[in-house]
Every structure is written in C-alpha cells, then in structure tokens.
Amino acid sequence: MKNTKKADIHIRVTAVEKRKLEKAATKKKMTLSEYILKSLSDSNDRLNYMELLPAYTEIADRLNEICHVAQNDPDCDLRKRILEIVEREKKCTN
C-alpha cells in the first residue's frame, strides 16, 4: 500500500479575498473547493489530489448545505436535518 500524506488545511481569508477566489474558480468552471485544492497541489501531488477531488467536493457541498440550513432556519432541529441529508446521500450512492 502506498504511503499517503494526511493534513488538515484551514484557510483564513477576508471576504474580499474569498470573492476573488470564487471569481477565479468560476472563470475556470470549478467550485471554490476544487479551485483551492488544485491551487495547493504541486505537480508531484496533483494526481493524488485529482483522484480525491470528487470526494472532497462532495463533502464540501454537503457541509455547505448543512451550514445553509443552520443559518437560514436556526429554529429547526439541526440534528434531524443533518440525518436527512446523510440518508438522502446514502440513497443516491446505493
């Protein structure tokens, strides 16, 4: 089995920087998370990132959906909504 590197990456950017990144990602027809991952990877690691990119973007999309629900409906039962999203994704992948 091949050795893999594991790292948690936390990026802090201002709203202006985020908009610039989103604009650049949109120009390249990518999501923000795809654009950031592509930008971070160097040529040696590009294949590893590209293989995992769909998984990263799926996770990011689900987290964004959960955050959107939490922000727009603060009175809802967040645990219940998270479970609904997870169950829906299970059905889609099976």
CSV table of N, CA and C in Angstrom, one decimal, residues 3-5 37-38 41-56:
chain,number,residue,atom,x,y,z
A,3,ASN,N,2.2,5.0,0.7
A,3,ASN,CA,2.2,6.0,1.8
A,3,ASN,C,1.4,7.2,1.3
A,4,THR,N,0.6,7.7,2.2
A,4,THR,CA,-0.2,8.9,1.9
A,4,THR,C,0.1,10.0,2.9
A,5,LYS,N,0.0,11.2,2.5
A,5,LYS,CA,0.1,12.3,3.5
A,5,LYS,C,-1.3,12.7,3.9
A,37,LEU,N,-8.1,23.3,-3.9
A,37,LEU,CA,-7.3,22.1,-3.9
A,37,LEU,C,-6.3,22.1,-5.1
A,38,LYS,N,-6.8,22.5,-6.3
A,38,LYS,CA,-5.9,22.5,-7.4
A,38,LYS,C,-4.8,23.5,-7.2
A,41,SER,N,-2.1,22.1,-4.7
A,41,SER,CA,-1.3,20.9,-5.1
A,41,SER,C,-0.2,21.3,-6.1
A,42,ASP,N,1.0,20.7,-5.9
A,42,ASP,CA,2.1,20.9,-6.8
A,42,ASP,C,2.0,19.7,-7.8
A,43,SER,N,2.9,19.8,-8.8
A,43,SER,CA,2.8,18.8,-9.9
A,43,SER,C,3.0,17.4,-9.5
A,44,ASN,N,3.8,17.1,-8.4
A,44,ASN,CA,4.0,15.8,-7.9
A,44,ASN,C,2.8,15.2,-7.2
A,45,ASP,N,2.1,16.0,-6.5
A,45,ASP,CA,0.9,15.6,-5.8
A,45,ASP,C,-0.4,15.7,-6.5
A,46,ARG,N,-0.3,16.3,-7.7
A,46,ARG,CA,-1.6,16.6,-8.5
A,46,ARG,C,-2.4,15.4,-8.7
A,47,LEU,N,-1.8,14.3,-9.0
A,47,LEU,CA,-2.6,13.1,-9.3
A,47,LEU,C,-3.3,12.6,-8.0
A,48,ASN,N,-2.6,12.6,-6.9
A,48,ASN,CA,-3.3,12.2,-5.6
A,48,ASN,C,-4.5,13.1,-5.3
A,49,TYR,N,-4.3,14.4,-5.5
A,49,TYR,CA,-5.4,15.3,-5.2
A,49,TYR,C,-6.6,15.1,-6.2
A,50,MET,N,-6.2,15.0,-7.5
A,50,MET,CA,-7.2,14.8,-8.5
A,50,MET,C,-8.1,13.6,-8.3
A,51,GLU,N,-7.4,12.5,-7.8
A,51,GLU,CA,-8.2,11.3,-7.5
A,51,GLU,C,-9.2,11.5,-6.4
A,52,LEU,N,-8.8,12.3,-5.4
A,52,LEU,CA,-9.6,12.5,-4.2
A,52,LEU,C,-10.6,13.7,-4.4
A,53,LEU,N,-10.4,14.5,-5.4
A,53,LEU,CA,-11.1,15.7,-5.6
A,53,LEU,C,-12.7,15.5,-5.6
A,54,PRO,N,-13.2,14.5,-6.3
A,54,PRO,CA,-14.7,14.3,-6.2
A,54,PRO,C,-15.2,14.1,-4.7
A,55,ALA,N,-14.4,13.3,-3.9
A,55,ALA,CA,-14.8,13.1,-2.6
A,55,ALA,C,-14.7,14.4,-1.7
A,56,TYR,N,-13.7,15.2,-1.9
A,56,TYR,CA,-13.5,16.4,-1.2
A,56,TYR,C,-14.7,17.4,-1.6
